[in-house]
Coordinates of C-alpha atoms in Angstrom, one line a residue:
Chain A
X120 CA 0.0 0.0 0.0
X121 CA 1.0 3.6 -1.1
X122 CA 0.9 6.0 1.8
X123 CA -0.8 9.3 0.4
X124 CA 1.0 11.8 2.1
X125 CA -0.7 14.7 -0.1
X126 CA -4.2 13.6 0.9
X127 CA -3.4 13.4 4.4
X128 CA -1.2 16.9 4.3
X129 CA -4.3 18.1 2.7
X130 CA -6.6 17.4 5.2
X131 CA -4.3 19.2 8.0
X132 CA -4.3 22.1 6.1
X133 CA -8.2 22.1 5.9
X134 CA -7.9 21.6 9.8
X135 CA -4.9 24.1 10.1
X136 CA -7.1 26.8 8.4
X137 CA -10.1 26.3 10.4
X138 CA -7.7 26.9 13.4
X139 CA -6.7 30.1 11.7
X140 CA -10.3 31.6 11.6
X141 CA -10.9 30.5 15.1
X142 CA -7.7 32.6 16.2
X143 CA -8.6 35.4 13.7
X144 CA -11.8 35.8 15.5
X145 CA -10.2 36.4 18.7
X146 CA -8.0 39.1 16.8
X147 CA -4.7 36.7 16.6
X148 CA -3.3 36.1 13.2
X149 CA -0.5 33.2 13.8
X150 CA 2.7 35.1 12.2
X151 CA 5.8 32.9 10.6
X152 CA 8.9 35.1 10.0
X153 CA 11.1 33.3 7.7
X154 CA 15.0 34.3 7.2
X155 CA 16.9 33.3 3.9
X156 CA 20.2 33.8 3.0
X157 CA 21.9 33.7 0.0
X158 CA 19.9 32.1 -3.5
X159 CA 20.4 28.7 -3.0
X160 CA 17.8 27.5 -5.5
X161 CA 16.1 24.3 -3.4
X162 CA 16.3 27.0 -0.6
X163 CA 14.2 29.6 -2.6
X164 CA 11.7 26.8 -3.5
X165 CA 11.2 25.4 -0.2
X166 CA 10.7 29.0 1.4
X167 CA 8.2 29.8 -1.6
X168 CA 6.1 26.5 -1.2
X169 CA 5.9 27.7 2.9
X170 CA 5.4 31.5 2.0
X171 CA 2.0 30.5 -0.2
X172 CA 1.0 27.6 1.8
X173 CA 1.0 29.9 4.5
X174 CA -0.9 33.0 2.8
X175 CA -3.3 30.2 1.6
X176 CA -4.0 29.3 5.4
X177 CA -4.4 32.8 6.5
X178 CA -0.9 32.7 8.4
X179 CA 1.1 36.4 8.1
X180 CA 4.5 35.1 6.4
X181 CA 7.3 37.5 6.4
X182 CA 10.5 36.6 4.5
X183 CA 13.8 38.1 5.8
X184 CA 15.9 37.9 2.4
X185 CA 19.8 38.6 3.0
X186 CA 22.7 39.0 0.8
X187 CA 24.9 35.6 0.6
X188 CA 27.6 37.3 2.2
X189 CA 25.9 38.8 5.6
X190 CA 27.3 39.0 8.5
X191 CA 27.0 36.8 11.8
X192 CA 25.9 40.0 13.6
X193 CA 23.2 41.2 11.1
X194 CA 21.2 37.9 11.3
X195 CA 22.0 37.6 14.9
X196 CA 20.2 41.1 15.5
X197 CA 17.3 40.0 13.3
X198 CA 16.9 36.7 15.0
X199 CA 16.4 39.1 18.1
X200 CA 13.9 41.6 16.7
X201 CA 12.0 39.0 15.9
X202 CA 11.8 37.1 19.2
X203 CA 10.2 40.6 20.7
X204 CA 8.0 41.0 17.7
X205 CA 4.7 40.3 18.9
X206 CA 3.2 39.6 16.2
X207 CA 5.7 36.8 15.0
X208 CA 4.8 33.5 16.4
X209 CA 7.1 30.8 14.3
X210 CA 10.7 31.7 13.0
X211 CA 12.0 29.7 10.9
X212 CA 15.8 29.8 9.7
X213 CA 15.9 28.3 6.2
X214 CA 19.4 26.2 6.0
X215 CA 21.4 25.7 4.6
X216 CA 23.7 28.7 5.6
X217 CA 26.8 30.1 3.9
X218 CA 29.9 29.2 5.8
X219 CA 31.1 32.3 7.0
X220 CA 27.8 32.2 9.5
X221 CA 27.6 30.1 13.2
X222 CA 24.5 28.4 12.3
X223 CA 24.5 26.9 16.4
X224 CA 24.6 30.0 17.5
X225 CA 22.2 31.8 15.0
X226 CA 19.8 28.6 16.1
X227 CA 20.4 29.3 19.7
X228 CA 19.7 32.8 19.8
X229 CA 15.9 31.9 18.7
X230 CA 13.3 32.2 21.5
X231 CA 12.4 28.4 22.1
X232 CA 9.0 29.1 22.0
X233 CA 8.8 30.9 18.6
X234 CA 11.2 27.8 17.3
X235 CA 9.2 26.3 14.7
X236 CA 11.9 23.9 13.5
X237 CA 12.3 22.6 16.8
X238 CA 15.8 23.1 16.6
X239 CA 16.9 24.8 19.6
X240 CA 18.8 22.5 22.0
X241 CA 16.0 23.1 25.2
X242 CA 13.6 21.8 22.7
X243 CA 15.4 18.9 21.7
X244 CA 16.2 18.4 24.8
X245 CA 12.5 18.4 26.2
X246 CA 11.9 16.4 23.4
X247 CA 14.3 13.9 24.2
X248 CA 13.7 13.8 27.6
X249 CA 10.2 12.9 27.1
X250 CA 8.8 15.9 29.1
X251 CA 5.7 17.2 29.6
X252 CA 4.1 20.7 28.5
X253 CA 4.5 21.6 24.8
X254 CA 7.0 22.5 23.0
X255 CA 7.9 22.7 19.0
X256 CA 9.1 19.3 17.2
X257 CA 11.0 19.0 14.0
X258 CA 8.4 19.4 11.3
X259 CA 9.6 16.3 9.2
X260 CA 9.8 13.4 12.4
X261 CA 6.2 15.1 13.5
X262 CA 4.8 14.6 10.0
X263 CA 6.1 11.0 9.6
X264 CA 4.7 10.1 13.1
X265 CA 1.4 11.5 11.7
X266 CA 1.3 9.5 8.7
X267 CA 2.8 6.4 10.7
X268 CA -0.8 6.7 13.2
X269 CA -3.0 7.6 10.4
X270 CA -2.3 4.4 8.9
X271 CA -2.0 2.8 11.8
X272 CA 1.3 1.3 11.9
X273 CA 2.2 -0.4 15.6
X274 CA 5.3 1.5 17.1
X275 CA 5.3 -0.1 20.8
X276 CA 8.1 -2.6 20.8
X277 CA 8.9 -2.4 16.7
X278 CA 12.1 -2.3 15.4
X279 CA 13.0 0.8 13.8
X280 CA 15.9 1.8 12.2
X281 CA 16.3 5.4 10.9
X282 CA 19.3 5.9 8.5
X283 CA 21.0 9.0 8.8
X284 CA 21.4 11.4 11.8
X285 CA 20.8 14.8 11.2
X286 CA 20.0 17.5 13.6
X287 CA 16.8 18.5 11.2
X288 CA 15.3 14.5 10.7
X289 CA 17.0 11.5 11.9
X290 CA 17.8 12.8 15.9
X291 CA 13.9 13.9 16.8
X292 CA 12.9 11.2 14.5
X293 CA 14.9 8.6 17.7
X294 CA 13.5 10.7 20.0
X295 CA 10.6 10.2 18.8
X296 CA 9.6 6.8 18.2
X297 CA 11.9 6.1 21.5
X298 CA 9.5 8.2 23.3
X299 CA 6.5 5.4 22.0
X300 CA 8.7 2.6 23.5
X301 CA 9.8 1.7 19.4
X302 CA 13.1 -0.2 19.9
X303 CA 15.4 2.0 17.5
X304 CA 18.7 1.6 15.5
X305 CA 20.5 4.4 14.5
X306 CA 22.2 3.5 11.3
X307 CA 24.9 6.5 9.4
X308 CA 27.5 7.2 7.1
X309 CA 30.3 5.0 9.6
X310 CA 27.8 1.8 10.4
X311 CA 29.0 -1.1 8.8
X312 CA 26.3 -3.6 8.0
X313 CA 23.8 -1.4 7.3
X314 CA 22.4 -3.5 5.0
X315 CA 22.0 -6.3 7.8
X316 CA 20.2 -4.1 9.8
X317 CA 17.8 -2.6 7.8
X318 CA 16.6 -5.9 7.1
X319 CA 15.8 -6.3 10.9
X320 CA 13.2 -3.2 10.6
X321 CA 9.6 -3.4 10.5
X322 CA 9.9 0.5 10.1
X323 CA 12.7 1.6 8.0
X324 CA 13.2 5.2 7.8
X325 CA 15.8 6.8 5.4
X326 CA 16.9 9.9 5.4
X327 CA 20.2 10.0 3.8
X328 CA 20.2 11.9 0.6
X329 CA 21.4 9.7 -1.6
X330 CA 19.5 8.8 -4.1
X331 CA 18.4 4.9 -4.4
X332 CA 20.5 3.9 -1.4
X333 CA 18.1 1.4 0.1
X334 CA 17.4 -1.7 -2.4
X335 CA 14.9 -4.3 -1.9
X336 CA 17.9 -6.5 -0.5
X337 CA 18.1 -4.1 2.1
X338 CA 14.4 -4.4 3.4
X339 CA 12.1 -6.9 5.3
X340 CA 9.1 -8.3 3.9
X341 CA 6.2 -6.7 5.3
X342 CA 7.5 -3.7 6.5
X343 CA 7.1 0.0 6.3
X344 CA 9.5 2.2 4.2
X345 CA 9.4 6.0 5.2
X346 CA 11.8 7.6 2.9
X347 CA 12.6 11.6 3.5
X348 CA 15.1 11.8 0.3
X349 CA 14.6 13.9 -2.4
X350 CA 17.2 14.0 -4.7
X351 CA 17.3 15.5 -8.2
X352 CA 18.2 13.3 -10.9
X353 CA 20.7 14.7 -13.7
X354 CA 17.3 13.8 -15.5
X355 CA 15.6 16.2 -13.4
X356 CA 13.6 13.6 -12.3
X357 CA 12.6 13.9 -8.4
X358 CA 14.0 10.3 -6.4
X359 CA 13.8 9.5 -2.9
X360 CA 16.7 7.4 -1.1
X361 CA 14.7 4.3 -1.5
X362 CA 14.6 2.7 -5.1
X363 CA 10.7 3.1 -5.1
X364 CA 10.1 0.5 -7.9
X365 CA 12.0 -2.3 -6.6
X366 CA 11.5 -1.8 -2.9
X367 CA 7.8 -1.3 -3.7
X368 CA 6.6 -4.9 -3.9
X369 CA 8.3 -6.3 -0.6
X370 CA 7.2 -3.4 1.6
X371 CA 3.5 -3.2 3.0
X372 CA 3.2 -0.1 3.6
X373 CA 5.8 2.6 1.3
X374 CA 5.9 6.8 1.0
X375 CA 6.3 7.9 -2.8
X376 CA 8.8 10.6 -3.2
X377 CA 7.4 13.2 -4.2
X378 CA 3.9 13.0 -2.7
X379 CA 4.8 11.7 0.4
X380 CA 7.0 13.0 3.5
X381 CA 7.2 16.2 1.4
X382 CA 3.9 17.5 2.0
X383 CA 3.5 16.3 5.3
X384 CA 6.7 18.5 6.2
X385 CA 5.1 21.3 5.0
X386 CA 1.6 20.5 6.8
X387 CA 3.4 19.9 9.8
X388 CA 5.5 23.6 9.8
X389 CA 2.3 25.6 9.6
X390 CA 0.1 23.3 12.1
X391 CA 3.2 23.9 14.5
X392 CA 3.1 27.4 13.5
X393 CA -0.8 27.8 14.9
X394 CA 0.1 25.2 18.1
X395 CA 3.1 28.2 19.3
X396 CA 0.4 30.6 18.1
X397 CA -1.9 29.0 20.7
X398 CA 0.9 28.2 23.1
X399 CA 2.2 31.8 23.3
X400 CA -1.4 33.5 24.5
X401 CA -2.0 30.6 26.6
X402 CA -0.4 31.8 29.6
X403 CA 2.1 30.3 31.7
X404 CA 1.6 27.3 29.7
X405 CA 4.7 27.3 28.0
X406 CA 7.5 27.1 30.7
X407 CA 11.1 27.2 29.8
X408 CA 14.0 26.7 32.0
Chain B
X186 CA 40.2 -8.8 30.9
X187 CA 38.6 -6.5 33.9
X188 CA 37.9 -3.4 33.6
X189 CA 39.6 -1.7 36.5
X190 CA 37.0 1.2 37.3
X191 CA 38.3 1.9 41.1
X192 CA 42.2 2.6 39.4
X193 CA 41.0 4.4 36.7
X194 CA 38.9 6.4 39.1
X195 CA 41.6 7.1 41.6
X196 CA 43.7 8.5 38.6
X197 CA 40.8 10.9 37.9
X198 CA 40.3 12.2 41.7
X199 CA 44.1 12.5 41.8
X200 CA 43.8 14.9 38.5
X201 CA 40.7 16.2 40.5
X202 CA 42.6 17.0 43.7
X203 CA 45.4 19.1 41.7
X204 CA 42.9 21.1 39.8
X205 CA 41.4 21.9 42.9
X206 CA 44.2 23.3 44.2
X207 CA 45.4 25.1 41.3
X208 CA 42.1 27.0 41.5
X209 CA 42.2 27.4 45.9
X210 CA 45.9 29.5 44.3
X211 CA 43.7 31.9 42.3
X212 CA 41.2 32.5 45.2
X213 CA 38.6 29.5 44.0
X214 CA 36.9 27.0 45.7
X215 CA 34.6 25.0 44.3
X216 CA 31.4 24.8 45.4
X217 CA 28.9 21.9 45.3
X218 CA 25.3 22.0 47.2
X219 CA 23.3 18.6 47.1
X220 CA 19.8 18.7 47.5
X221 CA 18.0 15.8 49.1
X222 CA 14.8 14.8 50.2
X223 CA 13.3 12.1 52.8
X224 CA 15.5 9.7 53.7
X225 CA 16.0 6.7 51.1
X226 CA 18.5 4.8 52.6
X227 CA 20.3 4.5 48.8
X228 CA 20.3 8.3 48.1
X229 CA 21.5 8.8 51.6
X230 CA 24.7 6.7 51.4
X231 CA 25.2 8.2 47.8
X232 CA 24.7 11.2 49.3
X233 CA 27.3 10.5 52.1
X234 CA 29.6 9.1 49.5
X235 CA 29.7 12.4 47.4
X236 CA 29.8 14.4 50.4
X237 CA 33.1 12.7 51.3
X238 CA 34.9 12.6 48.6
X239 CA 34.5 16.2 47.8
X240 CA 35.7 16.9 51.0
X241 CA 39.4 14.7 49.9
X242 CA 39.5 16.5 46.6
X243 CA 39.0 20.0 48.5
X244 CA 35.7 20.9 47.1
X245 CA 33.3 22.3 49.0
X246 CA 30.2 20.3 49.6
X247 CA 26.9 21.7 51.2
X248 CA 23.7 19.2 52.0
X249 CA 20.3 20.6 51.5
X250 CA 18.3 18.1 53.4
X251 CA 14.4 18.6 53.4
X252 CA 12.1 16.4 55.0
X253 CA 10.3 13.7 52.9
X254 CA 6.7 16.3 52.7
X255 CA 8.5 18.9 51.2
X256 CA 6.4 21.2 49.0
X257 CA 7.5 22.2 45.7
X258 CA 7.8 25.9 46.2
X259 CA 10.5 25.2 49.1
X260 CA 12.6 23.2 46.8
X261 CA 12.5 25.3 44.1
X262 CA 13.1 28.6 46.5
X263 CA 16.2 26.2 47.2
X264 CA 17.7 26.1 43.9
X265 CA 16.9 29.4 42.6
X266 CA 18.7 30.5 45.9
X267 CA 21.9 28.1 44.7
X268 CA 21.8 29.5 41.3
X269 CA 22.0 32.9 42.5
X270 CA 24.9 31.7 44.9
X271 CA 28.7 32.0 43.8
X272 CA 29.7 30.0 45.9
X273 CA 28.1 27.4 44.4
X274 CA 29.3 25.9 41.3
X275 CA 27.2 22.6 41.0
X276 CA 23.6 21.9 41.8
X277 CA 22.5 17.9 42.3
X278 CA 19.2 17.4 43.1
X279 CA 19.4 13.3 44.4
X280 CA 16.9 11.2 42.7
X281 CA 14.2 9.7 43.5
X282 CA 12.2 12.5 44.6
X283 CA 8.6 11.7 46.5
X284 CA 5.7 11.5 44.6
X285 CA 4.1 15.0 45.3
X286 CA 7.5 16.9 43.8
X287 CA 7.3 17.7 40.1
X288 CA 10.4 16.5 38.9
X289 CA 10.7 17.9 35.9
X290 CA 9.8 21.5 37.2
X291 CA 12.7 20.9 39.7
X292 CA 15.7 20.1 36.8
X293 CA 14.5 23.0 34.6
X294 CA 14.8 25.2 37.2
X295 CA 18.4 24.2 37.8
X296 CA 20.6 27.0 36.2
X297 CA 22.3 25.1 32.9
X298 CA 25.7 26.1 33.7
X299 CA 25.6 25.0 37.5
X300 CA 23.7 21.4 36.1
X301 CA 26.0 19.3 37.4
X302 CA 24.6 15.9 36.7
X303 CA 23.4 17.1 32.7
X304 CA 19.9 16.8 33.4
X305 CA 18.9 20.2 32.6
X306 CA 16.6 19.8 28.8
X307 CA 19.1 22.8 27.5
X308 CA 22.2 20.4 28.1
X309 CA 20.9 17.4 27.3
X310 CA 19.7 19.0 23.5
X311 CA 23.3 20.5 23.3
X312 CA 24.6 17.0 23.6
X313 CA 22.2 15.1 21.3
X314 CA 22.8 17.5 18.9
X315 CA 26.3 17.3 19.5
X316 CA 26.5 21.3 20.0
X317 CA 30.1 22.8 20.6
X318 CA 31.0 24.2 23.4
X319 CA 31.0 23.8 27.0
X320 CA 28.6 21.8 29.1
X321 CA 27.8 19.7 31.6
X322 CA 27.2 15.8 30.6
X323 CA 25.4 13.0 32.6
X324 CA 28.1 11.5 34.9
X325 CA 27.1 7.6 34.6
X326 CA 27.9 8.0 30.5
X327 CA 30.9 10.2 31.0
X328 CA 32.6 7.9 33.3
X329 CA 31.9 5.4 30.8
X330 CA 33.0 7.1 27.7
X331 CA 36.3 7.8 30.1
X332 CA 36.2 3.9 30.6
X333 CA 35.8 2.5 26.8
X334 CA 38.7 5.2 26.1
X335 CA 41.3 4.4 28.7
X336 CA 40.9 0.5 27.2
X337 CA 41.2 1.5 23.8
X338 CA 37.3 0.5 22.9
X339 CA 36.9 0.8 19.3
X340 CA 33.9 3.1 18.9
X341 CA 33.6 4.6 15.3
X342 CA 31.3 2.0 13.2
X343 CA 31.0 0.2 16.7
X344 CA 27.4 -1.7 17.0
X345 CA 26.3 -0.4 20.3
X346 CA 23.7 -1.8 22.1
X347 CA 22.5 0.2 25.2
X348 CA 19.4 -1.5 27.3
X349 CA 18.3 0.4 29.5
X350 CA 16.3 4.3 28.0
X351 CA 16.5 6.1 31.1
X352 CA 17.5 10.1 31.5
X353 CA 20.4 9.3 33.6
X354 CA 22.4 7.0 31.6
X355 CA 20.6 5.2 28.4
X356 CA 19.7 8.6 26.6
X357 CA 22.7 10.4 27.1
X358 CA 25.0 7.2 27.0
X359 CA 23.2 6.7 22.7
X360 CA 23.6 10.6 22.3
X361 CA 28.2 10.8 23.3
X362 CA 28.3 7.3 21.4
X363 CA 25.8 8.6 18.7
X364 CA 28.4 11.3 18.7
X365 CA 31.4 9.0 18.2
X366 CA 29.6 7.8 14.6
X367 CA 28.8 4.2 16.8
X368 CA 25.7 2.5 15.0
X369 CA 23.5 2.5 18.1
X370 CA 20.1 0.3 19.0
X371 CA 18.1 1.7 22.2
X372 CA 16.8 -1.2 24.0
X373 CA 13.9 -1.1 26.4
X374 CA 11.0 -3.2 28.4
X375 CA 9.1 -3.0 25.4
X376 CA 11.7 -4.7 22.9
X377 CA 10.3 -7.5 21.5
X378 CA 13.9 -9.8 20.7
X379 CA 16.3 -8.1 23.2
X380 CA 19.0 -11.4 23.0
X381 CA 18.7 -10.9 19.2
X382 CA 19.8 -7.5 19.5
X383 CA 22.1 -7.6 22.5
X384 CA 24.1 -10.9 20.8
X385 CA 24.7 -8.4 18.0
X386 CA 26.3 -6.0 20.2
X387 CA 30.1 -5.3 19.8
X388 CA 29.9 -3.0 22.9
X389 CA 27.0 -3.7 25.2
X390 CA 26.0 -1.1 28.4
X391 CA 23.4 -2.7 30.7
X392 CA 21.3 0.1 33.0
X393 CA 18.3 -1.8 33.6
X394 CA 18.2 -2.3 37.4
X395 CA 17.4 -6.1 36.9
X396 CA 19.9 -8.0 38.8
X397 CA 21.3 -11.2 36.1
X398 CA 19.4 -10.0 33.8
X399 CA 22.2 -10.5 30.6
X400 CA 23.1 -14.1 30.7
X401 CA 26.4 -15.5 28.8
X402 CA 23.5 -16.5 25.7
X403 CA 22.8 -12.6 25.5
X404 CA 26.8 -11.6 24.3
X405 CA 28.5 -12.0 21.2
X406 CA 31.6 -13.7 22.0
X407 CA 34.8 -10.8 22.5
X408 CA 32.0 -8.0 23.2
X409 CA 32.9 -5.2 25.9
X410 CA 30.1 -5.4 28.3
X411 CA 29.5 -2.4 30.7
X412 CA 27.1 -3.1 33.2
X413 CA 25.7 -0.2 35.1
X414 CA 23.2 -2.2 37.6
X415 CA 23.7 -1.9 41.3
X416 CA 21.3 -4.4 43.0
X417 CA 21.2 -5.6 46.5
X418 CA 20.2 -9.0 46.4
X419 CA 18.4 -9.8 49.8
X420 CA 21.4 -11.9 51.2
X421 CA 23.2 -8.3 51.2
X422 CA 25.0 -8.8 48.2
X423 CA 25.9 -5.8 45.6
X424 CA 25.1 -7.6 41.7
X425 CA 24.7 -6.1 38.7
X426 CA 22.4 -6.7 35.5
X427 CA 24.9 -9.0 33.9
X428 CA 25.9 -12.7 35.2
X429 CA 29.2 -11.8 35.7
X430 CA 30.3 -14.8 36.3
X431 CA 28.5 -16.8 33.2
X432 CA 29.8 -13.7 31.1
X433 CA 33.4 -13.4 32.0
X434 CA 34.8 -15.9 29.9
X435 CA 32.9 -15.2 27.0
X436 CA 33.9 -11.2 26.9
X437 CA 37.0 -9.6 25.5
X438 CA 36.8 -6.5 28.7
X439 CA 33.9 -6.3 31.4
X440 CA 33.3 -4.5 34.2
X441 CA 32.5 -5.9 37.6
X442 CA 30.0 -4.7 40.3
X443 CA 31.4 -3.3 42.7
X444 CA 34.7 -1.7 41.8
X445 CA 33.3 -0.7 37.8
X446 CA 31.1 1.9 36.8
X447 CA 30.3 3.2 40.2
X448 CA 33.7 4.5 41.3
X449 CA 33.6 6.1 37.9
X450 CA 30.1 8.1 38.5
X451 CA 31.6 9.7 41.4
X452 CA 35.0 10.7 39.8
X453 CA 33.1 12.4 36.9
X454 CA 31.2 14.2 39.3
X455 CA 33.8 15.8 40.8
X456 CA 35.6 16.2 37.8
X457 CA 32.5 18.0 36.0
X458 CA 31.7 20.1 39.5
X459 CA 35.5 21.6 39.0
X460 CA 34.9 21.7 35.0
X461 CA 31.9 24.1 35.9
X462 CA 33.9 26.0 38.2
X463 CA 36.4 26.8 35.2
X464 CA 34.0 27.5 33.0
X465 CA 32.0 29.9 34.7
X466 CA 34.7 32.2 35.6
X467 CA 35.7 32.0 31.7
X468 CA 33.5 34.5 31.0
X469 CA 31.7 34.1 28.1
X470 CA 32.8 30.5 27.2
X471 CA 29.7 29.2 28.6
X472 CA 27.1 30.6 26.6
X473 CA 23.3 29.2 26.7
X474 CA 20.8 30.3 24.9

């Protein structure tokens, strides 16, 4: 079976606008401030696909567009501004960042609870700790755990293995199916026998950026593929990490790339958006340190 | 071959005990205040056992001890009082608290850089996202890490299998190896094939507080095997949650209980107390936030 992650983005955006009238008649519009630097061209399309998606929601977007060469100071001050804006709810640091830039400290600097990407450490941290209270989740691992429930796909005691580690995807993604008592491996670049264990998982999820990494060698019978690559083809055909047609037959449950995590991420930012929205004029609900 | 956790230790506390005095020459002492509550006859004698060594390494130790009824607001008044104090360089709050403390209110109140045991959710995120920078790291894995290092452990591309998810050792133990590039699984109650996974494990760390529970069946043959359990068995005996004695022959290094990963705990402690010292009067090394 074909997991349709457009037709279940799709309905979180119908419920992610209702919540937007519902705060619009209590005078709140949810506010995302994006900052983008440089022109990296994936870059400018993912911050487009947010910017519309939002305005078709009724979320105020705001793009901060700066030079590729800016200064460490200069993004540093408008990280700032924004966390006393009051009308800015969700910011939202579009990486990759030139080198000459501290992205941990430019991630740091952002008020946990306008953190949208869930990147700040006390939010991965929370996160990881399994606490209570709310607090912002990466967008990807929060849409994949949505499409794992919608179609119902046991996580208490499965074996999971998640390949590749990034701050962004595989880390919260641990955290978590650790956090629903999922037995995790955590498979990257340095592993070797990967292959061995991916064929242990009844939920494999890959998020490696490479395109066609995982063969159907590399999988279980009967098990669920999650794959978060997408990787442009010299073709300029769209592939995911997984080679879809192969892998396809063996799995029971697959994501399609594009049409799957993609959309969900997307759903996932803006829904997030509206729950620190929420969270924010809620008071005293949102504790931090 | 046996790990030797009490030498390794007394190197450390030596290395401790000069540090110490290097800072008393510039005017220093530091300061460690331990907060405990009731009187579990464990967290008392750990209690006592910190307490004691602090005073041979020259550090000054302070006890905090409420009665088991406590109210929240007087513990917390206690800490915010500590992290306003500079005299005091580390804060421990000794686990278990009773039921009618919140926990988790307690640890984020805890001032990051005076978190001596790594619990706070700032440090903890720092770590799993392998962040730069100074801060304070569980004690359990960082005696452990010191461990698998002073015997060589290969750890990069190292299958790791940790049972045992809990704040104090499993999570941080995955996040330094995670950060080592070891291929990691995170075992739990709720795994289904836990001898599967553990006979896979070229490095295997036991924290589950189940005394035997990792039988010679459960190893690969030439594994390191770091067992973590402390359990008083009703005859008075101290065992931990591996059969030593079926295990022994079958592991390359292991480490007994007593005289393995306890002495270690304590050393760190110390170690990380006097680390926090440096660090705060580095000013601006320790940034958070």
């Amino acid at each position: 079976m074909i997991i349709d992650g457009r037709k279940i983005a799709r309905e979180i955006n119908a419920k992610s606008k209702q919540r937007v009238a519902t705060l619009k008649a209590r005078q709140v519009t949810p506010g995302i401030a994006v900052i983008l630097v440089g022109n990296d061209p994936a870059s400018r399309i993912y911050t487009r696909t947010k910017h519309r998606l939002a305005q078709k929601l009724g979320i105020a977007s705001t793009l901060y567009h700066f030079p590729a060469d800016v200064d460490q100071a200069t993004v540093l001050r408008q990280v700032r501004r924004l966390n006393q804006d009051d009308q800015v709810d969700a910011i939202l640091v579009q990486e990759p960042l030139p080198g000459q830039l501290n992205n941990e400290e430019i991630v740091n600097a952002i008020d946990p609870a306008k953190d949208v990407d869930g990147l700040h450490p006390l939010n991965l941290g929370r996160l990881f700790a399994k606490q209570g209270g709310h607090y912002p989740v990466a967008c990807t691992p929060r849409g994949i755990m949505d499409l794992l429930d919608r179609y119902q796909v046991p996580l208490e005691g499965a074996n999971v293995v998640i390949v590749g580690r990034s701050l962004l995807v595989g880390k919260p993604m641990l955290a978590l199916l650790n956090n629903r008592n999922a037995t995790v491996t955590f498979v990257g670049r340095h592993t070797k026998n990967r292959s061995e264990l991916t064929r242990q998982a009844d939920i494999l999820i890959v998020a490696a950026g490479v395109p066609s990494l995982i063969k159907a060698s590399d999988i279980k019978v009967g098990s669920t593929v999650i794959d978060v690559g997408i990787n442009r083809l010299s073709s300029g055909k769209l592939v995911g990490d997984v080679d879809y047609i192969s892998v396809l037959p063996k799995a029971r449950l697959i994501t399609p790339v594009p049409g799957g995590v993609g959309p969900m991420t997307v759903a996932a930012l803006m829904s997030q958006a509206i729950d620190l929205a929420e969270w924010r004029r809620a008071a005293g609900q949102y504790l931090v340190g």
